[in-house]
Backbone as numpy.savetxt, mean C-alpha at the origin, in Angstrom:
# Nx Ny Nz CAx CAy CAz Cx Cy Cz
9.72 3.82 -9.60 10.72 3.44 -8.65 10.04 3.23 -7.30
10.57 2.30 -6.51 9.95 1.93 -5.25 11.00 1.88 -4.13
10.57 2.27 -2.94 11.39 2.15 -1.74 10.55 1.40 -0.70
11.11 0.35 -0.11 10.38 -0.46 0.86 11.20 -0.55 2.14
10.57 -0.17 3.27 11.24 -0.27 4.57 10.34 -1.02 5.54
10.95 -1.96 6.26 10.21 -2.69 7.29 10.07 -1.82 8.52
8.90 -1.87 9.14 8.60 -1.13 10.37 8.00 -2.11 11.37
7.89 -1.69 12.63 7.28 -2.56 13.64 5.85 -2.93 13.26
5.12 -2.01 12.65 3.72 -2.26 12.28 3.58 -3.00 10.96
4.64 -3.04 10.15 4.55 -3.70 8.85 5.54 -3.15 7.87
5.04 -2.43 6.85 5.89 -1.90 5.79 5.58 -0.44 5.48
6.63 0.32 5.19 6.50 1.65 4.59 6.95 1.50 3.14
6.07 1.89 2.22 6.38 1.78 0.80 6.18 3.15 0.17
7.22 3.64 -0.49 7.14 4.92 -1.19 7.35 4.67 -2.68
6.50 5.29 -3.47 6.58 5.14 -4.93 6.92 6.49 -5.55
7.84 6.45 -6.53 8.29 7.66 -7.19 8.13 7.51 -8.70
7.66 8.56 -9.34 7.49 8.61 -10.79 6.50 7.55 -11.27
6.97 6.47 -11.89 6.07 5.47 -12.45 6.12 4.18 -11.64
4.96 3.62 -11.35 4.83 2.34 -10.64 4.70 1.26 -11.70
5.76 0.48 -11.87 5.81 -0.54 -12.92 5.52 -1.93 -12.36
5.37 -2.88 -13.25 5.17 -4.27 -12.84 6.36 -4.77 -12.03
7.57 -4.41 -12.43 8.77 -4.83 -11.68 8.74 -4.28 -10.25
8.30 -3.02 -10.09 8.16 -2.44 -8.76 7.12 -3.20 -7.95
5.99 -3.51 -8.60 4.93 -4.22 -7.89 5.40 -5.59 -7.42
6.19 -6.28 -8.24 6.72 -7.59 -7.84 7.59 -7.46 -6.59
8.40 -6.40 -6.49 9.21 -6.16 -5.30 8.31 -5.94 -4.08
7.25 -5.14 -4.26 6.29 -4.89 -3.19 5.60 -6.18 -2.77
5.16 -6.94 -3.74 4.48 -8.21 -3.49 5.38 -9.16 -2.68
6.64 -9.30 -3.09 7.58 -10.18 -2.38 7.80 -9.70 -0.95
7.96 -8.39 -0.76 8.18 -7.84 0.58 6.96 -8.06 1.47
5.78 -7.90 0.91 4.56 -8.08 1.69 4.35 -9.54 2.06
4.57 -10.45 1.14 4.43 -11.88 1.43 5.43 -12.29 2.51
6.66 -11.77 2.43 7.67 -12.06 3.45 7.23 -11.53 4.81
6.71 -10.30 4.84 6.27 -9.69 6.11 5.07 -10.43 6.68
4.18 -10.91 5.85 3.03 -11.71 6.31 3.54 -12.98 7.00
4.53 -13.63 6.43 5.09 -14.84 7.01 5.74 -14.56 8.36
6.34 -13.38 8.51 7.03 -13.02 9.75 6.10 -12.48 10.83
5.06 -11.78 10.42 4.29 -10.96 11.35 2.81 -11.28 11.41
2.29 -12.00 10.48 0.84 -12.23 10.47 0.16 -11.28 9.52
-0.51 -10.25 10.05 -1.25 -9.29 9.22 -0.61 -7.91 9.35
0.43 -7.64 8.57 1.11 -6.35 8.71 0.26 -5.20 8.18
0.43 -4.03 8.79 -0.15 -2.80 8.26 0.81 -2.25 7.22
0.28 -1.46 6.29 1.10 -0.95 5.19 0.86 0.54 5.01
1.94 1.30 4.93 1.88 2.70 4.55 2.32 2.80 3.10
1.45 3.30 2.26 1.78 3.52 0.84 1.85 5.01 0.59
3.06 5.50 0.33 3.26 6.91 0.03 3.24 7.09 -1.48
2.12 7.60 -1.98 1.94 7.82 -3.41 2.09 9.29 -3.78
2.60 10.10 -2.85 2.65 11.54 -3.08 3.59 11.94 -4.21
4.56 11.10 -4.55 5.49 11.39 -5.65 5.21 10.53 -6.88
4.11 9.79 -6.85 3.75 8.94 -7.98 3.15 9.79 -9.10
3.63 9.57 -10.30 3.16 10.32 -11.45 2.25 9.45 -12.32
2.59 8.16 -12.45 1.87 7.29 -13.37 2.07 5.84 -12.92
1.28 4.96 -13.50 1.46 3.53 -13.27 1.17 2.81 -14.58
1.73 1.63 -14.71 1.56 0.88 -15.96 0.32 -0.01 -15.86
-0.27 -0.30 -16.99 -1.47 -1.12 -17.03 -1.20 -2.54 -16.54
-0.05 -3.11 -16.89 0.25 -4.46 -16.43 0.39 -4.50 -14.90
0.91 -3.42 -14.31 0.98 -3.35 -12.86 -0.42 -3.30 -12.26
-1.29 -2.50 -12.84 -2.65 -2.38 -12.33 -3.38 -3.72 -12.37
-3.21 -4.46 -13.43 -3.86 -5.78 -13.55 -3.29 -6.75 -12.51
-1.99 -6.73 -12.30 -1.36 -7.59 -11.30 -1.84 -7.21 -9.90
-1.99 -5.91 -9.66 -2.45 -5.44 -8.35 -3.85 -5.96 -8.04
-4.73 -5.94 -9.01 -6.09 -6.45 -8.81 -6.05 -7.94 -8.47
-5.26 -8.71 -9.20 -5.14 -10.15 -8.91 -4.56 -10.39 -7.52
-3.53 -9.63 -7.17 -2.88 -9.81 -5.87 -3.83 -9.46 -4.73
-4.55 -8.35 -4.85 -5.48 -7.93 -3.80 -6.57 -8.97 -3.60
-7.09 -9.48 -4.67 -8.14 -10.51 -4.56 -7.62 -11.77 -3.89
-6.37 -12.14 -4.15 -5.80 -13.37 -3.59 -5.32 -13.18 -2.15
-4.95 -11.94 -1.76 -4.29 -11.74 -0.46 -4.99 -10.72 0.44
-6.19 -10.30 0.14 -6.79 -9.22 0.91 -6.94 -9.54 2.40
-7.01 -10.80 2.78 -7.12 -11.16 4.18 -5.75 -11.27 4.87
-4.68 -11.09 4.11 -3.33 -11.28 4.65 -2.75 -10.05 5.31
-3.31 -8.86 5.05 -2.74 -7.68 5.68 -3.80 -6.84 6.37
-3.31 -6.00 7.29 -4.19 -5.21 8.15 -4.56 -3.88 7.52
-4.31 -2.82 8.28 -4.69 -1.47 7.84 -3.74 -0.98 6.74
-4.31 -0.13 5.88 -3.53 0.46 4.80 -3.68 1.98 4.90
-2.55 2.66 5.04 -2.52 4.12 5.08 -1.97 4.62 3.75
-2.76 5.44 3.07 -2.35 5.98 1.76 -2.05 7.47 1.88
-0.86 7.86 1.47 -0.50 9.27 1.39 -0.54 9.60 -0.09
-1.47 10.49 -0.45 -1.68 10.79 -1.86 -2.16 12.23 -2.01
-1.66 12.90 -3.05 -2.09 14.27 -3.29 -2.79 14.43 -4.63
-2.38 13.69 -5.64 -2.96 13.79 -6.97 -4.37 13.19 -6.99
-5.33 13.93 -7.49 -6.72 13.49 -7.47 -6.93 12.22 -8.30
-6.22 12.07 -9.42 -6.41 10.89 -10.26 -5.81 9.65 -9.63
-4.65 9.82 -9.00 -4.04 8.69 -8.29 -4.93 8.30 -7.11
-5.48 9.31 -6.42 -6.38 9.03 -5.29 -7.63 8.28 -5.78
-8.18 8.68 -6.91 -9.34 8.00 -7.47 -9.01 6.56 -7.82
-7.87 6.34 -8.46 -7.46 4.98 -8.82 -7.27 4.13 -7.56
-6.67 4.71 -6.52 -6.48 3.99 -5.26 -7.82 3.69 -4.61
-8.75 4.63 -4.69 -10.08 4.42 -4.12 -10.81 3.29 -4.85
-10.73 3.28 -6.16 -11.37 2.21 -6.94 -10.76 0.86 -6.59
-9.43 0.81 -6.49 -8.77 -0.44 -6.09 -9.20 -0.84 -4.69
-9.38 0.13 -3.80 -9.83 -0.15 -2.44 -11.23 -0.75 -2.39
-12.06 -0.43 -3.37 -13.40 -1.00 -3.42 -13.37 -2.50 -3.65
-12.27 -2.99 -4.22 -12.13 -4.42 -4.48 -11.64 -5.17 -3.25
-11.34 -4.45 -2.19 -10.76 -5.04 -0.99 -11.63 -4.72 0.21
-11.52 -5.53 1.23 -12.26 -5.31 2.48 -11.34 -4.81 3.58
-10.17 -4.33 3.22 -9.21 -3.84 4.20 -9.59 -2.46 4.71
-9.09 -2.13 5.90 -9.30 -0.81 6.48 -8.32 0.15 5.81
-8.84 1.04 5.00 -8.05 1.97 4.20 -8.34 3.39 4.65
-7.27 4.16 4.90 -7.40 5.57 5.27 -6.48 6.40 4.39
-6.91 7.63 4.06 -6.12 8.54 3.25 -5.53 9.63 4.13
-4.27 10.03 3.83 -3.58 11.05 4.60 -2.86 12.01 3.66
-2.63 13.22 4.17 -1.90 14.23 3.40 -0.39 14.13 3.59
0.05 13.59 4.73 1.49 13.49 5.00 1.85 12.10 5.51
3.12 11.74 5.32 3.64 10.47 5.81 3.56 10.44 7.33
3.85 11.56 7.98 3.83 11.61 9.44 2.44 11.30 10.00
1.40 11.84 9.39 0.03 11.54 9.82 -0.29 10.06 9.64
0.14 9.51 8.52 -0.11 8.08 8.24 0.61 7.19 9.24
1.88 7.50 9.53 2.63 6.71 10.50 2.01 6.80 11.89
1.57 7.98 12.28 0.93 8.15 13.59 -0.32 7.26 13.69
-1.09 7.17 12.62 -2.28 6.33 12.62 -1.91 4.85 12.73
-0.86 4.44 12.02 -0.47 3.04 12.03 0.15 2.59 13.33
0.81 3.47 14.06 1.42 3.06 15.34 0.39 3.02 16.46
-0.77 3.63 16.28 -1.82 3.54 17.30 -2.41 2.14 17.30
-2.75 1.64 18.48 -3.38 0.31 18.54 -4.72 0.29 17.80
-5.03 -0.83 17.25 -6.31 -1.01 16.56 -7.42 -1.10 17.59
-8.46 -0.31 17.39 -9.62 -0.36 18.31 -10.34 -1.68 18.14
-10.76 -2.25 19.24 -11.43 -3.55 19.21 -12.85 -3.44 18.75
């Protein structure tokens, strides 16, 4: 299940239980829309309640990241599970985006609202 909220800096995305291909398509559509409106939005991904993800979603994510990695700015990941963190880290290796890990949503939001250092 996915929750997507627009913010001044970009998007807040929270994932619960299983991250499916249908959820990823919703995320993809929201991100493409935000890119059209804002340029290079920052994204907060809250994976703290994520339990699992589907293989078809993972494959789609790799394709999407490769096609759109220059379209978004900083990515803040809130994650507690070591395996989900490892999977996110591996996916991050495929991208050149500025990725940071956080323990809480509040820490991630504070980082995203700060101006980007030149």
